[in-house]
XYZ file of C-alpha atoms in Angstrom:
612
model
C 15.170 -2.594 -47.900
C 13.400 -3.802 -51.518
C 12.790 0.011 -52.430
C 16.582 0.414 -51.557
C 17.801 -2.401 -54.236
C 14.763 -0.726 -57.017
C 17.003 2.437 -55.912
C 20.495 1.397 -56.794
C 19.580 -0.595 -59.569
C 18.150 2.071 -61.074
C 21.425 4.107 -59.815
C 23.402 1.259 -62.151
C 21.459 1.674 -65.115
C 20.904 5.235 -65.324
C 23.260 7.047 -62.426
C 26.629 7.229 -64.439
C 25.516 9.961 -67.097
C 26.093 13.571 -67.086
C 28.802 16.208 -66.722
C 29.138 15.355 -62.767
C 31.755 12.766 -63.701
C 31.534 8.682 -63.768
C 31.813 8.346 -59.506
C 29.017 10.118 -58.862
C 25.366 8.227 -58.321
C 22.590 9.141 -59.083
C 19.133 8.079 -57.295
C 15.213 9.194 -58.294
C 12.727 10.602 -55.572
C 11.098 8.156 -54.271
C 7.514 8.430 -53.002
C 6.338 5.696 -50.268
C 6.292 4.514 -46.609
C 8.948 5.597 -44.233
C 9.390 4.700 -40.653
C 11.147 7.094 -38.109
C 13.287 4.817 -35.549
C 15.540 5.580 -32.562
C 18.106 2.785 -32.588
C 19.668 2.251 -28.912
C 21.436 -0.394 -27.670
C 21.066 -1.775 -23.650
C 21.165 -4.635 -21.649
C 19.065 -7.415 -20.519
C 18.044 -7.164 -16.744
C 14.881 -8.367 -14.861
C 12.020 -5.806 -13.911
C 12.069 -7.148 -10.503
C 14.989 -8.514 -8.150
C 14.772 -9.928 -4.531
C 17.736 -8.996 -2.863
C 18.808 -11.057 -0.017
C 20.543 -9.165 2.646
C 22.668 -9.963 5.630
C 20.467 -9.067 8.561
C 23.395 -9.156 11.108
C 24.305 -6.063 13.537
C 27.620 -7.806 13.818
C 30.673 -8.140 11.640
C 30.359 -11.934 10.134
C 31.940 -14.170 7.658
C 30.291 -16.270 5.357
C 30.288 -20.191 6.034
C 29.177 -21.784 3.021
C 27.529 -19.779 -0.261
C 25.345 -21.634 -3.357
C 27.289 -21.533 -6.378
C 26.334 -18.502 -8.602
C 23.815 -19.423 -11.176
C 21.862 -21.742 -10.025
C 18.618 -21.786 -10.716
C 15.968 -22.073 -7.295
C 12.734 -24.107 -8.248
C 9.684 -23.987 -6.450
C 10.609 -27.632 -4.557
C 13.884 -25.298 -3.251
C 11.677 -23.199 -1.673
C 9.160 -25.584 -0.312
C 12.216 -27.365 1.504
C 13.871 -24.382 2.524
C 17.160 -24.949 0.960
C 20.002 -23.048 2.322
C 21.697 -20.269 0.202
C 24.009 -18.635 2.517
C 25.349 -19.715 6.047
C 27.094 -16.883 8.188
C 28.766 -17.450 11.125
C 27.006 -17.241 14.514
C 29.438 -17.675 16.674
C 30.285 -13.847 18.124
C 25.778 -13.451 18.053
C 25.446 -16.448 20.207
C 27.657 -15.065 22.809
C 25.758 -11.720 22.850
C 22.888 -13.549 23.264
C 24.142 -15.787 26.228
C 25.040 -12.295 28.120
C 22.179 -10.509 26.948
C 19.789 -13.230 28.416
C 21.082 -12.575 32.502
C 20.346 -9.068 32.016
C 16.843 -9.772 30.659
C 15.693 -11.985 33.666
C 16.618 -10.047 36.118
C 14.534 -7.033 34.663
C 11.803 -9.154 34.019
C 11.469 -10.112 37.459
C 11.952 -6.321 38.630
C 9.164 -5.359 36.159
C 6.417 -8.524 37.354
C 7.297 -6.688 40.858
C 5.960 -3.307 39.739
C 3.294 -4.399 37.568
C 1.560 -6.654 40.372
C 1.785 -3.678 42.919
C -0.153 -0.998 40.878
C -1.698 -3.495 38.793
C -5.563 -2.837 40.499
C -4.674 0.616 41.471
C -3.901 2.133 37.755
C -5.510 -0.553 35.379
C -8.780 -1.366 36.819
C -9.032 2.209 38.736
C -8.893 4.031 35.292
C -11.143 1.400 33.162
C -13.851 1.633 36.223
C -13.781 5.176 36.218
C -13.955 5.753 32.631
C -16.414 3.392 31.830
C -18.559 5.063 34.583
C -18.316 8.776 33.071
C -19.225 7.336 29.725
C -21.648 5.526 31.093
C -23.383 8.833 32.757
C -22.797 11.131 29.506
C -24.098 8.383 27.512
C -27.188 7.790 29.618
C -27.890 11.948 29.960
C -27.863 11.910 25.763
C -30.127 8.650 25.845
C -32.826 10.749 28.310
C -32.254 13.726 25.758
C -32.238 11.424 22.497
C -35.855 10.245 23.552
C -37.773 13.398 25.534
C -35.522 15.651 23.167
C -33.561 18.631 24.432
C -35.496 21.147 25.768
C -37.644 18.623 27.527
C -35.217 16.651 29.387
C -33.597 19.641 30.649
C -36.929 20.814 32.524
C -37.389 17.383 33.687
C -33.620 17.052 35.483
C -34.163 20.882 36.819
C -37.018 19.833 38.266
C -35.311 16.827 40.097
C -32.421 18.918 40.625
C -29.887 16.596 38.729
C -27.511 17.809 36.151
C -29.064 18.766 33.069
C -26.358 19.350 30.350
C -23.349 18.288 29.558
C -21.618 21.504 31.158
C -23.163 20.883 34.245
C -22.107 17.141 34.199
C -18.577 18.100 33.186
C -18.285 20.391 36.300
C -20.007 17.610 38.501
C -17.647 15.235 37.215
C -14.462 17.524 37.681
C -15.635 17.944 41.425
C -15.567 14.352 41.905
C -11.982 13.943 40.454
C -10.532 17.122 42.520
C -11.854 15.297 45.705
C -8.290 14.405 47.517
C -8.058 10.457 48.764
C -8.680 9.974 52.558
C -6.163 9.360 54.671
C -5.746 7.349 57.701
C -6.016 9.147 61.150
C -6.169 7.451 64.072
C -7.472 10.048 66.155
C -10.753 10.118 63.926
C -13.495 9.152 66.303
C -16.349 6.624 65.329
C -18.604 9.432 64.357
C -16.353 11.223 62.053
C -15.350 8.101 60.270
C -19.067 7.121 59.566
C -19.342 10.591 58.251
C -16.132 10.244 56.070
C -18.132 7.516 53.857
C -21.153 9.265 53.565
C -22.544 9.663 49.968
C -22.382 13.283 49.154
C -25.471 12.171 45.949
C -28.021 11.312 48.856
C -31.082 13.343 49.115
C -30.552 15.673 52.302
C -34.016 17.054 53.819
C -35.986 15.223 51.064
C -34.225 16.677 48.176
C -31.380 15.553 45.649
C -28.868 18.223 44.859
C -25.843 16.868 43.222
C -24.281 19.710 42.393
C -24.368 21.244 46.053
C -23.351 17.784 47.334
C -20.211 17.939 45.140
C -18.928 21.275 46.175
C -19.552 20.246 49.443
C -16.950 17.176 48.570
C -14.452 19.410 47.553
C -14.395 22.219 50.002
C -14.712 20.075 53.005
C -12.326 18.050 54.619
C -14.862 14.516 54.658
C -17.725 14.582 52.586
C -21.369 16.135 53.995
C -23.292 13.653 55.648
C -26.285 12.572 53.635
C -29.917 11.268 54.441
C -30.343 8.433 52.054
C -33.690 8.040 50.193
C -35.577 5.659 48.512
C -37.214 5.655 44.860
C -40.219 5.915 46.552
C -39.275 8.987 48.865
C -42.186 11.380 49.450
C -40.508 14.694 48.565
C -39.506 13.067 45.276
C -43.166 13.073 43.915
C -43.129 11.147 39.991
C -43.613 13.742 37.278
C -46.283 13.460 34.729
C -44.653 12.532 31.613
C -48.065 12.852 30.108
C -48.275 16.256 30.311
C -45.956 16.646 27.703
C -47.937 14.632 25.174
C -50.118 17.788 25.267
C -47.933 20.248 24.151
C -48.110 21.435 20.999
C -44.686 21.341 20.499
C -43.007 18.453 22.216
C -39.414 18.778 20.779
C -37.293 16.826 18.347
C -36.832 13.800 20.589
C -37.741 9.973 19.753
C -40.957 10.226 21.371
C -41.739 12.947 19.277
C -40.638 11.259 16.141
C -42.923 8.298 17.510
C -46.087 10.501 18.153
C -45.691 11.959 14.686
C -45.401 8.799 13.071
C -48.225 7.203 14.740
C -50.129 10.217 13.874
C -49.005 10.199 10.127
C -50.125 6.771 10.030
C -53.639 6.688 11.148
C -54.510 9.799 9.449
C -53.069 7.946 6.244
C -55.345 5.002 6.986
C -58.164 7.426 7.496
C -57.729 8.717 4.074
C -57.427 5.310 2.766
C -60.906 4.202 4.438
C -62.408 7.606 3.103
C -61.845 6.697 -0.437
C -62.322 2.802 0.022
C -65.996 4.075 0.885
C -66.442 5.997 -2.158
C -64.932 3.132 -4.349
C -67.276 0.578 -2.547
C -70.245 3.004 -3.007
C -69.491 3.766 -6.543
C -68.931 -0.310 -6.869
C -72.054 -1.108 -5.737
C -74.357 1.413 -7.699
C -72.099 0.471 -10.991
C -72.908 -3.231 -9.683
C -76.939 -2.225 -9.519
C -76.757 -1.517 -13.184
C -74.616 -4.664 -13.736
C -71.862 -2.335 -15.398
C -69.110 -4.297 -13.255
C -69.105 -7.627 -12.394
C -69.516 -8.912 -9.084
C -66.330 -10.017 -8.246
C -65.018 -6.461 -8.619
C -67.641 -5.433 -6.232
C -66.364 -7.747 -4.047
C -63.042 -7.116 -4.289
C -63.661 -3.326 -3.585
C -66.079 -4.489 -0.521
C -63.053 -6.311 1.133
C -60.299 -3.373 0.702
C -63.152 -1.807 2.341
C -63.059 -4.081 5.655
C -58.896 -4.214 5.567
C -58.920 -0.362 5.504
C -60.924 0.267 8.687
C -59.273 -2.583 10.631
C -56.028 -0.685 9.851
C -57.359 2.399 11.199
C -58.525 0.565 14.242
C -55.074 -1.028 14.651
C -53.123 2.533 14.071
C -55.870 4.311 16.926
C -55.014 1.687 19.082
C -50.765 1.469 18.466
C -51.098 5.584 19.035
C -53.593 5.037 22.207
C -51.024 2.556 23.629
C -48.132 4.669 22.827
C -49.503 7.533 24.900
C -50.408 5.753 28.026
C -48.294 3.145 28.348
C -44.727 3.229 26.236
C -44.264 7.003 26.423
C -44.064 7.081 30.416
C -42.458 3.498 30.776
C -39.544 4.712 28.144
C -39.123 8.197 29.956
C -39.044 6.524 33.192
C -36.475 4.097 32.294
C -34.164 6.720 30.586
C -34.668 9.277 33.396
C -33.443 6.449 36.180
C -30.955 5.000 34.192
C -29.401 8.738 34.497
C -30.077 8.819 37.752
C -28.033 5.533 38.780
C -24.801 6.730 36.364
C -24.557 9.728 38.608
C -24.605 7.256 41.692
C -21.957 4.493 40.029
C -19.222 7.186 38.975
C -19.293 8.499 42.624
C -19.482 4.580 44.342
C -16.629 3.460 41.115
C -14.012 6.905 42.282
C -14.475 6.345 45.971
C -13.940 2.519 45.324
C -10.733 3.750 43.704
C -9.558 5.466 45.827
C -9.608 2.682 48.624
C -7.011 1.018 46.561
C -3.431 2.802 47.214
C -1.332 3.447 44.371
C 2.362 2.016 44.224
C 4.622 4.959 43.071
C 4.195 5.190 38.966
C 8.125 6.392 38.567
C 9.081 2.791 39.803
C 6.269 1.036 37.858
C 7.095 3.017 34.461
C 10.499 2.735 34.896
C 10.254 -0.728 35.417
C 7.872 -1.316 32.256
C 10.139 0.784 29.832
C 13.421 -0.956 31.061
C 11.384 -4.696 30.276
C 9.934 -3.345 26.468
C 13.626 -2.370 25.750
C 15.185 -5.354 26.977
C 12.222 -7.352 25.773
C 12.720 -5.816 21.826
C 16.690 -6.596 22.098
C 16.005 -10.040 22.775
C 13.752 -10.450 19.951
C 16.460 -8.719 17.575
C 19.015 -10.940 18.458
C 16.688 -14.120 18.244
C 15.920 -12.810 14.972
C 19.531 -12.144 14.065
C 20.494 -15.607 14.736
C 17.955 -17.243 12.385
C 18.884 -15.065 9.848
C 22.502 -16.423 10.147
C 20.811 -19.311 7.886
C 19.431 -17.634 4.387
C 16.978 -19.907 2.920
C 15.499 -19.706 -0.494
C 12.886 -17.118 -0.715
C 11.571 -17.217 -4.120
C 12.080 -19.369 -7.876
C 15.074 -17.840 -9.958
C 18.096 -17.484 -10.625
C 21.163 -16.987 -8.265
C 23.778 -13.939 -8.746
C 26.067 -12.951 -6.402
C 26.166 -8.848 -4.683
C 23.602 -5.975 -5.877
C 22.620 -5.515 -9.019
C 21.182 -1.988 -9.095
C 20.815 1.436 -11.337
C 19.239 1.875 -14.419
C 22.059 -0.197 -16.321
C 22.132 -3.106 -13.532
C 25.607 -2.220 -12.609
C 26.873 -4.918 -10.358
C 28.233 -3.825 -6.783
C 32.177 -4.310 -6.254
C 31.416 -6.515 -2.965
C 33.563 -9.646 -2.872
C 31.097 -12.626 -2.326
C 32.578 -15.713 -1.355
C 33.386 -18.462 1.350
C 35.147 -16.861 4.408
C 34.479 -12.874 3.037
C 34.016 -10.456 5.694
C 30.185 -9.440 5.441
C 28.698 -5.936 7.015
C 24.962 -5.490 8.263
C 22.505 -4.564 5.545
C 25.315 -5.847 2.682
C 23.541 -7.184 -0.376
C 24.730 -10.912 -0.671
C 22.605 -12.351 -3.369
C 20.355 -10.965 -5.952
C 17.375 -12.992 -7.435
C 15.795 -11.598 -10.342
C 12.309 -12.300 -11.223
C 12.862 -14.438 -14.549
C 9.508 -14.222 -15.842
C 9.128 -10.241 -16.814
C 12.318 -9.070 -18.250
C 13.317 -5.806 -19.655
C 16.146 -3.888 -21.757
C 17.679 -0.841 -19.585
C 18.950 1.708 -22.317
C 20.209 5.338 -22.687
C 18.972 8.069 -24.252
C 20.639 10.864 -25.858
C 19.240 14.241 -25.649
C 18.888 14.871 -29.085
C 17.116 12.009 -29.477
C 14.935 12.471 -26.213
C 12.080 14.649 -27.583
C 11.143 11.792 -29.896
C 10.796 9.372 -27.230
C 7.476 8.761 -25.151
C 6.443 6.147 -22.821
C 4.485 3.620 -24.473
C 5.775 3.538 -27.825
C 6.519 0.202 -29.481
C 9.660 -1.141 -29.831
C 11.256 -4.093 -31.289
C 14.425 -6.052 -29.522
C 17.387 -7.814 -30.811
C 19.513 -10.095 -28.649
C 22.898 -10.282 -29.673
C 23.113 -13.918 -27.828
C 19.671 -15.246 -30.053
C 20.570 -13.161 -33.973
C 17.713 -13.730 -35.997
C 14.857 -13.815 -33.351
C 13.019 -10.205 -32.964
C 10.773 -9.541 -29.354
C 8.003 -6.849 -29.108
C 8.247 -4.304 -26.481
C 7.562 -1.027 -24.890
C 8.732 2.075 -23.351
C 7.737 1.537 -20.205
C 9.971 4.176 -18.114
C 11.892 7.610 -19.028
C 14.095 9.670 -16.672
C 13.053 12.948 -16.179
C 16.911 14.229 -15.555
C 20.062 12.739 -17.135
C 22.216 10.012 -15.618
C 24.777 11.590 -13.446
C 26.603 8.848 -13.660
C 27.469 9.121 -17.876
C 28.909 12.836 -17.272
C 31.859 11.598 -15.060
C 34.101 11.351 -17.139
C 32.548 13.117 -20.435
C 30.496 16.259 -19.060
C 29.493 16.828 -22.410
C 27.335 13.511 -22.593
C 24.004 13.928 -21.247
C 21.795 10.868 -21.458
C 18.422 9.910 -20.009
C 18.180 6.226 -18.301
C 14.880 4.157 -20.062
C 13.384 0.906 -19.308
C 11.691 -1.166 -22.691
C 9.490 -3.800 -20.656
C 9.408 -7.330 -23.146
C 6.232 -8.562 -23.787
C 5.671 -12.031 -22.560
C 8.433 -14.635 -21.044
C 11.007 -16.006 -22.694
C 13.628 -18.785 -20.697
C 16.417 -18.283 -23.040
C 16.793 -14.567 -21.905
C 19.016 -14.002 -19.103
C 20.316 -10.616 -17.493
C 23.278 -8.827 -18.465
C 22.665 -9.998 -22.187
C 23.589 -7.157 -24.768
C 20.765 -5.955 -26.513
C 19.459 -3.814 -29.706
C 15.968 -1.653 -29.324
C 14.505 0.288 -32.361
C 11.890 2.682 -30.865
C 9.117 3.179 -33.504
C 8.432 6.916 -32.952
C 6.256 7.562 -36.244
C 5.718 6.299 -39.234
C 5.206 8.433 -42.547
C 2.805 7.307 -45.212
C 2.980 8.459 -48.848
C 5.355 10.978 -48.529
C 8.545 12.095 -51.113
C 11.975 10.722 -49.929
C 15.538 10.584 -50.477
C 18.831 9.326 -49.168
C 19.981 11.395 -46.140
C 23.463 11.275 -47.761
C 21.906 13.391 -51.132
C 20.890 16.457 -48.621
C 23.757 18.855 -48.021
C 23.093 21.618 -44.840
C 24.410 25.062 -45.095
C 23.138 27.706 -42.646
C 20.744 25.664 -41.582
C 19.431 25.367 -45.169
C 19.136 22.204 -46.974
C 20.077 21.491 -50.367
C 20.204 18.523 -53.035
C 22.270 18.480 -56.312
C 19.609 17.279 -59.183
C 20.389 16.186 -62.642
C 18.952 18.513 -65.084
C 20.327 17.800 -68.599
C 22.982 15.856 -67.870
C 24.217 18.375 -65.089
C 24.109 18.480 -61.501
C 22.248 21.565 -60.392
C 22.352 22.432 -56.948
C 18.609 22.803 -55.607
C 17.235 23.969 -51.864
C 14.438 21.805 -50.693
C 12.065 22.019 -47.372
C 12.661 18.434 -45.514
C 10.792 16.922 -42.515
C 11.544 13.545 -40.290
C 14.519 11.057 -41.256
C 15.422 8.244 -39.928
C 18.849 6.483 -40.309
C 18.633 5.903 -44.120
C 16.042 8.436 -45.728
C 14.522 11.646 -45.213
C 11.421 13.274 -45.898
C 11.207 15.893 -48.903
C 7.738 18.394 -48.124
C 9.347 20.367 -51.192
C 11.473 21.390 -53.764
C 11.828 18.067 -55.955
C 9.247 15.931 -57.627
C 8.513 12.016 -57.928
C 11.366 10.552 -60.139
C 13.659 13.645 -60.397
C 17.406 12.184 -60.149
C 19.671 13.345 -57.445
C 23.102 12.844 -56.376
C 23.899 9.721 -54.083
C 26.406 11.700 -52.523
C 27.599 15.292 -52.227
C 29.943 16.188 -54.970
C 33.513 16.977 -54.297
C 34.169 20.869 -54.563
C 36.515 20.128 -57.801
C 33.731 18.691 -59.787
C 31.504 21.526 -58.672
C 34.118 23.948 -59.933
C 34.361 22.024 -63.267
C 30.665 22.472 -64.077
C 29.794 26.022 -63.152
C 26.063 24.541 -63.262
C 26.445 23.418 -59.661
C 27.759 26.322 -58.093
C 25.639 27.625 -55.288
C 24.091 31.043 -56.580
C 24.985 32.720 -53.112
C 27.694 35.060 -53.361
C 31.522 33.859 -53.697
C 32.645 35.597 -50.033
C 29.676 33.782 -48.204
C 31.773 30.596 -46.466
C 29.619 28.061 -46.039
C 29.499 26.280 -42.832
C 30.629 23.172 -42.500
C 28.750 20.194 -43.855
C 26.739 18.590 -41.123
C 27.073 15.114 -41.404
C 23.832 12.634 -42.039
C 21.689 12.267 -39.396
C 23.126 9.815 -36.928
C 22.317 5.941 -37.760
C 20.159 4.891 -34.756
C 16.269 4.245 -35.174
C 14.345 1.713 -37.603
C 14.923 0.820 -41.044
C 12.654 1.353 -43.678
C 9.510 -0.592 -43.928
């Protein structure tokens, strides 16, 4: 503004001469810094709002209401200060009627649940656990022995040797139909019906064959129970697997390889330690090294010998004892898991299930009624709305980028609908300005640009902010009455916390879009636009000469001159009238007289930041 004052002083001193008339002032072309700004008006609003809504499904009324503008503090939140109380008479009647229906539903569900709890819940859990235990036992045996060796062992024992065979075995057991009581069965047939198809028959275990017989016969095939020390089941020589060149990919092979590698490593260290001792002895004899160095090498040699002996012992113990023991344990666990599954399924079938439809219907009815009861209780509590957070109380909803308030009437005795916003509590710690950017200025505005904010209620105070939100599409509401008006909602976040700011205050926002340093500029009213060309009137020897210039960016006061003018040249501060131009032929355009100029485009809209 100081530069502008200097320019006006120059005009009063020298700008009244020339043939253009005393009423056309002149101003020199200046050089300096200008800021390119976008100036917009807006409204203060909270960046975050807590909306208190009605959670009552039935139409109700407001019994009591806190005054608008009341400031909720931390103590109010802690003490549970009541903001709104809604009429709950109709809701209480509905809860009483529903309670009778709910008690009947509970009784029906408990009866159905007790009748099928064992047959459904326990049976499914036990069967699933037994199946998983069987699969895990097979996986544990394969993991330890290696998959190939494990299948060899299981085939030798006539057991399901892989997951496919195991699933087939489980399917056969599950396909077995529950036995029904037949009073005509004699005692011998009843005994046969309870026999175990997994038991060994004629000295051999064949669970696949036994499960097939279970599926085909009305009663399971009679078994011949066998003990773990049956002569027909010869113990396997697991040590023979250690003599194979390729034992497999199991944990046992990994353990064997680890122990062997450790032994080989310690032997290599022993040979190196021996060489070091021998070399140290020779050097010590010639007194090339100290006695302490020799003793250290000797101690290291003894430690290495002990390490070799320990590694040999560990390898020998693993081969003779640990490996066969762990293999037998894993195999026994798998065999026991097979028998446990059959025992579990037979125990499950001994518990007759009640009608599944009756239970499921009763359960579903109970869940629906329970959910409804909980919802009604929650709505009853929601009739008394307490302070949720500190803040300023405002009636109704404040939505949209401009904080437009809803038209719902909020007062004592007013009717309230479900999900209607009753109160809005803005978060006063974070405030912003909602503005609309005209489409002509949109390309200049970017998110992150610095802003200066002035509030009408506090003249003389300037706040800092930043453009934080900018809509991609224009506001449809702005073109409802003016279809040609296209504005894009934006939000400027104000830095810091200011207690005196209130939602709804009018504010002006200056968005700094660019700063031009060390440039030539003239006032925007000195520029004339014709056919997309820019002209100005230069004082040349006391006469105004029309000259085309190249312009750049501009703000509400000045425009950048990129070419056509020099620093200090005098230009007209206003466009001369036509009669003045005709009285001074030198000022007329050089274009043909028949060319009608376009209507002069007015100076750029005065929106933006002032000269810095």
